[in-house]
mmCIF file of C-alpha atoms in Angstrom:
data_model
loop_
_atom_site.group_PDB
_atom_site.id
_atom_site.type_symbol
_atom_site.label_atom_id
_atom_site.label_comp_id
_atom_site.label_asym_id
_atom_site.label_seq_id
_atom_site.Cartn_x
_atom_site.Cartn_y
_atom_site.Cartn_z
ATOM 1 C CA MET A 1 0.000 0.000 0.000
ATOM 2 C CA SER A 2 1.371 3.447 -0.942
ATOM 3 C CA GLU A 3 1.994 6.046 1.753
ATOM 4 C CA GLN A 4 -0.841 8.465 2.461
ATOM 5 C CA LYS A 5 0.012 11.864 1.014
ATOM 6 C CA TRP A 6 -3.218 13.668 1.934
ATOM 7 C CA PRO A 7 -4.441 15.241 5.163
ATOM 8 C CA HIS A 8 -6.741 13.003 7.171
ATOM 9 C CA GLN A 9 -9.417 15.698 6.939
ATOM 10 C CA LEU A 10 -9.812 18.990 5.088
ATOM 11 C CA TRP A 11 -12.343 21.753 5.666
ATOM 12 C CA LEU A 12 -12.854 24.688 3.280
ATOM 13 C CA ALA A 13 -14.661 27.655 4.849
ATOM 14 C CA ARG A 14 -15.633 30.962 3.349
ATOM 15 C CA HIS A 15 -15.148 34.065 5.498
ATOM 16 C CA GLY A 16 -18.100 35.684 7.285
ATOM 17 C CA GLN A 17 -20.172 38.388 5.644
ATOM 18 C CA SER A 18 -17.975 41.405 4.917
ATOM 19 C CA ALA A 19 -18.615 45.123 4.759
ATOM 20 C CA GLY A 20 -17.949 44.727 1.035
ATOM 21 C CA ASN A 21 -20.786 42.234 0.673
ATOM 22 C CA VAL A 22 -23.139 44.717 2.325
ATOM 23 C CA ALA A 23 -21.895 47.615 0.187
ATOM 24 C CA ARG A 24 -22.293 45.561 -2.986
ATOM 25 C CA ASP A 25 -25.899 44.722 -2.149
ATOM 26 C CA ALA A 26 -26.645 48.399 -1.526
ATOM 27 C CA ALA A 27 -24.980 49.458 -4.786
ATOM 28 C CA GLU A 28 -26.837 46.893 -6.880
ATOM 29 C CA ALA A 29 -30.176 47.642 -5.195
ATOM 30 C CA GLY A 30 -29.646 51.320 -5.998
ATOM 31 C CA ALA A 31 -28.575 50.640 -9.608
ATOM 32 C CA GLN A 32 -25.208 52.247 -8.884
ATOM 33 C CA LEU A 33 -22.155 51.856 -11.094
ATOM 34 C CA LEU A 34 -19.586 51.725 -8.287
ATOM 35 C CA ILE A 35 -19.509 49.908 -4.948
ATOM 36 C CA ASP A 36 -18.978 52.364 -2.101
ATOM 37 C CA ILE A 37 -15.775 50.971 -0.560
ATOM 38 C CA ALA A 38 -12.902 53.433 -0.355
ATOM 39 C CA GLY A 39 -10.075 51.198 0.863
ATOM 40 C CA ARG A 40 -8.251 48.213 -0.594
ATOM 41 C CA ASP A 41 -10.099 44.948 -1.008
ATOM 42 C CA VAL A 42 -7.472 43.282 1.191
ATOM 43 C CA ASP A 43 -8.527 45.552 4.083
ATOM 44 C CA VAL A 44 -12.309 45.044 3.863
ATOM 45 C CA ALA A 45 -13.443 43.919 7.317
ATOM 46 C CA LEU A 46 -16.214 41.654 8.511
ATOM 47 C CA SER A 47 -19.635 43.228 8.979
ATOM 48 C CA PRO A 48 -21.240 42.949 12.439
ATOM 49 C CA LEU A 49 -23.235 39.978 11.122
ATOM 50 C CA GLY A 50 -20.037 38.500 9.674
ATOM 51 C CA ARG A 51 -18.454 38.591 13.129
ATOM 52 C CA ARG A 52 -21.482 36.734 14.533
ATOM 53 C CA GLN A 53 -21.191 34.151 11.769
ATOM 54 C CA ALA A 54 -17.497 33.643 12.495
ATOM 55 C CA VAL A 55 -18.214 33.114 16.192
ATOM 56 C CA ALA A 56 -20.999 30.636 15.389
ATOM 57 C CA MET A 57 -18.715 28.639 13.108
ATOM 58 C CA SER A 58 -15.893 28.755 15.644
ATOM 59 C CA GLY A 59 -18.212 27.356 18.300
ATOM 60 C CA TRP A 60 -18.903 24.347 16.092
ATOM 61 C CA PHE A 61 -15.203 23.624 15.573
ATOM 62 C CA GLY A 62 -14.482 24.208 19.269
ATOM 63 C CA ALA A 63 -17.204 21.741 20.272
ATOM 64 C CA LEU A 64 -15.630 18.887 18.301
ATOM 65 C CA PRO A 65 -13.701 16.304 20.338
ATOM 66 C CA ALA A 66 -10.082 17.356 20.782
ATOM 67 C CA GLU A 67 -8.890 14.584 18.464
ATOM 68 C CA ALA A 68 -11.294 15.734 15.696
ATOM 69 C CA ARG A 69 -10.557 19.464 15.686
ATOM 70 C CA PRO A 70 -8.341 21.165 13.096
ATOM 71 C CA SER A 71 -4.632 20.677 13.735
ATOM 72 C CA VAL A 72 -3.583 23.072 10.946
ATOM 73 C CA VAL A 73 -5.249 26.402 10.103
ATOM 74 C CA LEU A 74 -4.420 28.112 6.797
ATOM 75 C CA PHE A 75 -6.086 31.352 5.779
ATOM 76 C CA SER A 76 -6.123 34.167 3.262
ATOM 77 C CA PRO A 77 -4.303 37.287 4.508
ATOM 78 C CA TYR A 78 -7.322 39.448 3.566
ATOM 79 C CA ALA A 79 -8.784 41.060 6.700
ATOM 80 C CA ARG A 80 -12.190 39.381 6.474
ATOM 81 C CA ALA A 81 -10.685 35.902 6.145
ATOM 82 C CA ARG A 82 -8.015 36.557 8.781
ATOM 83 C CA ALA A 83 -10.661 37.707 11.296
ATOM 84 C CA THR A 84 -12.826 34.651 10.547
ATOM 85 C CA ALA A 85 -9.844 32.344 11.063
ATOM 86 C CA GLN A 86 -8.934 34.141 14.278
ATOM 87 C CA ALA A 87 -12.402 33.481 15.670
ATOM 88 C CA VAL A 88 -11.849 29.753 15.082
ATOM 89 C CA LEU A 89 -8.355 29.893 16.576
ATOM 90 C CA ASP A 90 -9.813 31.487 19.706
ATOM 91 C CA ALA A 91 -11.981 28.372 20.125
ATOM 92 C CA LEU A 92 -9.104 25.911 19.690
ATOM 93 C CA ASP A 93 -6.203 24.879 21.913
ATOM 94 C CA ARG A 94 -3.279 26.659 20.254
ATOM 95 C CA ASP A 95 -0.785 24.299 21.895
ATOM 96 C CA ARG A 96 -2.276 21.379 19.953
ATOM 97 C CA LEU A 97 -1.969 23.067 16.554
ATOM 98 C CA SER A 98 0.800 21.977 14.218
ATOM 99 C CA ALA A 99 0.682 25.118 12.066
ATOM 100 C CA VAL A 100 -1.138 28.448 11.687
ATOM 101 C CA VAL A 101 -0.283 30.151 8.391
ATOM 102 C CA ALA A 102 -1.529 33.183 6.452
ATOM 103 C CA ASP A 103 -0.921 32.121 2.841
ATOM 104 C CA GLU A 104 -1.135 34.724 0.057
ATOM 105 C CA ARG A 105 -2.015 31.983 -2.440
ATOM 106 C CA LEU A 106 -5.416 31.776 -0.693
ATOM 107 C CA ARG A 107 -6.185 35.452 -1.420
ATOM 108 C CA GLU A 108 -9.309 36.586 -3.222
ATOM 109 C CA LYS A 109 -9.460 36.353 -7.011
ATOM 110 C CA GLU A 110 -8.041 39.576 -8.422
ATOM 111 C CA PHE A 111 -10.441 41.563 -10.608
ATOM 112 C CA GLY A 112 -8.051 44.169 -12.004
ATOM 113 C CA ILE A 113 -9.728 47.172 -13.598
ATOM 114 C CA LEU A 114 -13.179 45.731 -12.812
ATOM 115 C CA ASP A 115 -12.536 46.076 -9.073
ATOM 116 C CA ARG A 116 -15.422 47.783 -7.208
ATOM 117 C CA LEU A 117 -17.641 47.982 -10.298
ATOM 118 C CA THR A 118 -21.160 46.568 -10.179
ATOM 119 C CA PRO A 119 -22.371 44.500 -13.160
ATOM 120 C CA LEU A 120 -24.127 47.658 -14.400
ATOM 121 C CA GLY A 121 -20.898 49.617 -13.950
ATOM 122 C CA ILE A 122 -18.902 47.074 -15.944
ATOM 123 C CA ARG A 123 -21.336 47.236 -18.853
ATOM 124 C CA ASP A 124 -21.346 51.045 -18.715
ATOM 125 C CA LYS A 125 -17.592 51.653 -18.406
ATOM 126 C CA TYR A 126 -16.164 48.648 -20.258
ATOM 127 C CA PRO A 127 -18.827 47.356 -22.659
ATOM 128 C CA GLU A 128 -16.193 45.596 -24.784
ATOM 129 C CA LEU A 129 -14.967 43.648 -21.735
ATOM 130 C CA ALA A 130 -18.513 42.701 -20.771
ATOM 131 C CA GLU A 131 -18.992 41.384 -24.291
ATOM 132 C CA GLN A 132 -15.674 39.535 -24.244
ATOM 133 C CA ARG A 133 -16.485 37.914 -20.914
ATOM 134 C CA GLN A 134 -19.846 36.804 -22.223
ATOM 135 C CA HIS A 135 -18.129 35.257 -25.238
ATOM 136 C CA VAL A 136 -15.178 33.617 -23.428
ATOM 137 C CA GLY A 137 -17.009 32.623 -20.242
ATOM 138 C CA LYS A 138 -16.035 33.386 -16.648
ATOM 139 C CA PHE A 139 -13.756 30.353 -16.278
ATOM 140 C CA TYR A 140 -11.233 31.623 -18.860
ATOM 141 C CA PHE A 141 -11.937 35.364 -18.913
ATOM 142 C CA ARG A 142 -9.113 37.454 -17.441
ATOM 143 C CA PRO A 143 -9.837 41.170 -16.976
ATOM 144 C CA PRO A 144 -6.876 43.505 -17.517
ATOM 145 C CA GLY A 145 -4.772 43.443 -14.359
ATOM 146 C CA GLY A 146 -6.845 40.614 -12.915
ATOM 147 C CA GLU A 147 -7.152 36.840 -12.912
ATOM 148 C CA SER A 148 -9.248 34.164 -14.554
ATOM 149 C CA TRP A 149 -10.466 31.166 -12.605
ATOM 150 C CA CYS A 150 -7.647 29.233 -14.313
ATOM 151 C CA ASP A 151 -5.096 31.634 -12.822
ATOM 152 C CA VAL A 152 -6.542 31.026 -9.364
ATOM 153 C CA ILE A 153 -6.488 27.261 -9.944
ATOM 154 C CA LEU A 154 -2.812 27.465 -10.910
ATOM 155 C CA ARG A 155 -1.824 29.013 -7.579
ATOM 156 C CA LEU A 156 -4.023 26.535 -5.701
ATOM 157 C CA ARG A 157 -2.225 23.626 -7.382
ATOM 158 C CA SER A 158 0.899 24.972 -5.682
ATOM 159 C CA THR A 159 -0.987 25.210 -2.382
ATOM 160 C CA LEU A 160 -2.063 21.571 -2.661
ATOM 161 C CA ASP A 161 1.560 20.594 -3.272
ATOM 162 C CA THR A 162 2.469 22.289 0.016
ATOM 163 C CA ILE A 163 -0.417 20.622 1.854
ATOM 164 C CA THR A 164 0.502 17.122 0.652
ATOM 165 C CA ARG A 165 4.176 17.740 1.473
ATOM 166 C CA GLU A 166 3.820 19.349 4.913
ATOM 167 C CA TYR A 167 0.418 18.370 6.339
ATOM 168 C CA ARG A 168 -0.174 14.742 5.416
ATOM 169 C CA GLY A 169 -2.263 12.992 8.039
ATOM 170 C CA GLU A 170 -3.257 16.326 9.648
ATOM 171 C CA ARG A 171 -6.716 17.871 9.971
ATOM 172 C CA VAL A 172 -6.501 21.031 7.880
ATOM 173 C CA LEU A 173 -8.879 24.007 7.942
ATOM 174 C CA ILE A 174 -8.639 26.578 5.130
ATOM 175 C CA VAL A 175 -10.461 29.905 5.563
ATOM 176 C CA ALA A 176 -10.671 31.908 2.355
ATOM 177 C CA HIS A 177 -13.092 33.215 -0.284
ATOM 178 C CA GLN A 178 -15.907 32.000 -2.503
ATOM 179 C CA VAL A 179 -13.855 31.506 -5.682
ATOM 180 C CA ILE A 180 -11.104 29.803 -3.653
ATOM 181 C CA VAL A 181 -13.602 27.299 -2.234
ATOM 182 C CA ASN A 182 -14.993 26.514 -5.680
ATOM 183 C CA CYS A 183 -11.559 26.235 -7.294
ATOM 184 C CA PHE A 184 -10.394 23.843 -4.574
ATOM 185 C CA ARG A 185 -13.505 21.775 -5.288
ATOM 186 C CA TYR A 186 -12.579 21.780 -8.976
ATOM 187 C CA LEU A 187 -9.169 20.340 -8.113
ATOM 188 C CA LEU A 188 -10.099 17.908 -5.347
ATOM 189 C CA GLU A 189 -13.126 16.470 -7.151
ATOM 190 C CA ARG A 190 -11.390 16.542 -10.537
ATOM 191 C CA MET A 191 -14.116 18.536 -12.228
ATOM 192 C CA ASP A 192 -14.159 20.178 -15.630
ATOM 193 C CA GLU A 193 -15.297 23.685 -16.570
ATOM 194 C CA ASP A 194 -18.945 22.701 -17.028
ATOM 195 C CA ALA A 195 -19.164 20.910 -13.684
ATOM 196 C CA ILE A 196 -17.722 23.690 -11.528
ATOM 197 C CA LEU A 197 -19.671 26.441 -13.309
ATOM 198 C CA ALA A 198 -22.882 24.464 -12.793
ATOM 199 C CA ILE A 199 -22.145 24.461 -9.057
ATOM 200 C CA ASP A 200 -21.369 28.178 -9.201
ATOM 201 C CA ARG A 201 -24.616 28.959 -11.018
ATOM 202 C CA ALA A 202 -26.612 26.933 -8.508
ATOM 203 C CA GLY A 203 -25.802 29.420 -5.749
ATOM 204 C CA ASP A 204 -23.097 31.394 -3.989
ATOM 205 C CA VAL A 205 -21.007 29.761 -1.274
ATOM 206 C CA PRO A 206 -22.594 30.766 2.061
ATOM 207 C CA ASN A 207 -20.606 33.011 4.353
ATOM 208 C CA CYS A 208 -19.004 30.682 6.930
ATOM 209 C CA GLY A 209 -20.312 27.699 4.967
ATOM 210 C CA ILE A 210 -18.113 24.627 5.447
ATOM 211 C CA THR A 211 -17.147 22.110 2.756
ATOM 212 C CA GLU A 212 -15.581 18.981 4.233
ATOM 213 C CA TYR A 213 -13.387 16.189 2.834
ATOM 214 C CA ARG A 214 -12.010 13.057 4.499
ATOM 215 C CA TYR A 215 -9.264 10.764 3.381
ATOM 216 C CA ASP A 216 -10.503 7.410 2.082
ATOM 217 C CA PRO A 217 -7.686 4.891 1.530
ATOM 218 C CA GLY A 218 -9.967 2.828 -0.705
ATOM 219 C CA ALA A 219 -10.872 5.648 -3.076
ATOM 220 C CA GLY A 220 -9.085 5.869 -6.409
ATOM 221 C CA LYS A 221 -5.875 3.973 -7.049
ATOM 222 C CA HIS A 222 -3.926 5.251 -4.060
ATOM 223 C CA GLY A 223 -6.535 6.785 -1.729
ATOM 224 C CA LYS A 224 -7.790 10.354 -1.883
ATOM 225 C CA LEU A 225 -9.870 13.032 -0.176
ATOM 226 C CA VAL A 226 -13.582 12.370 -0.603
ATOM 227 C CA LEU A 227 -16.332 14.970 -0.254
ATOM 228 C CA VAL A 228 -18.400 14.550 2.915
ATOM 229 C CA ARG A 229 -20.617 17.642 2.663
ATOM 230 C CA ALA A 230 -20.644 20.969 0.873
ATOM 231 C CA ASN A 231 -21.696 24.424 2.096
ATOM 232 C CA PHE A 232 -22.645 23.109 5.541
ATOM 233 C CA VAL A 233 -24.348 25.921 7.510
ATOM 234 C CA ALA A 234 -25.867 24.049 10.454
ATOM 235 C CA PRO A 235 -23.466 25.777 12.903
ATOM 236 C CA LEU A 236 -25.045 29.106 11.955
ATOM 237 C CA GLU A 237 -28.617 27.820 11.863
ATOM 238 C CA GLU A 238 -28.339 26.067 15.236
ATOM 239 C CA SER A 239 -27.109 29.274 16.864
ATOM 240 C CA GLY A 240 -29.837 31.390 15.253
ATOM 241 C CA THR A 241 -27.283 33.316 13.153
ATOM 242 C CA PRO A 242 -28.612 34.465 9.748
ATOM 243 C CA VAL A 243 -27.114 32.704 6.737
ATOM 244 C CA THR A 244 -25.965 34.968 3.885
ATOM 245 C CA HIS A 245 -24.877 34.061 0.358
ATOM 246 C CA GLN A 246 -23.684 37.321 -1.218
ATOM 247 C CA PRO A 247 -20.944 37.121 -3.857
ATOM 248 C CA ASP A 248 -17.634 38.693 -2.898
ATOM 249 C CA LEU A 249 -17.125 42.408 -3.349
ATOM 250 C CA PRO A 250 -15.379 42.938 -6.695
ATOM 251 C CA ALA A 251 -16.956 39.995 -8.527
ATOM 252 C CA ALA A 252 -17.923 40.386 -12.153
ATOM 253 C CA PRO A 253 -21.491 39.439 -13.064
ATOM 254 C CA LYS A 254 -22.387 35.764 -12.985
ATOM 255 C CA SER A 255 -22.925 33.744 -16.156
#
């Protein structure tokens, strides 16, 4: 039998609702061209509800038996993901953790010149890009100065290499962003463009929703991580915390 290269367990969690999510909703409801966020996307904080969501999710992880809790916590350095991860860390025994790492490869998808524009704003300011995106599709479309989903997937392939090298047999929690969660799913479940975009069209990843994988030695030729559940929000529902599904702040319009 070949040596296990995967973590024993892997959780993917989206950050709690951010101030950017709230601002985007307000801009779109008001048919505005620009989302009213003055600072950098990296500095956008959790909303008050987002902080509640992070605490609710952290309570669920903290209530797991000690031997079933995350032993490694990786997170995007963006403020909203960092704060969500910190809430979980506050519920865990830090002495039992093997690693806590802010990894820039887990950052939000970069939207380049489309940053902060609403779908209406994109069509108004860059009609040729809106048309190109419609033609190429969101999986391959790369806005000037930004990234396509394929670009994100490329950096996550590197992240998976690190995980299989350094955290095999561990219980790894990753706290990041909606596109990061979906692109990890693309890689771990060996999807194609149609499969992952069908999941994306079906609904946004819930804020503080948890997607869980466990290692199955009998899966595939050499064992692999197998999906247990996707977008699990019971920790929020059981605590009476509202569940939100807004797309992330700078996102271009959905297909």
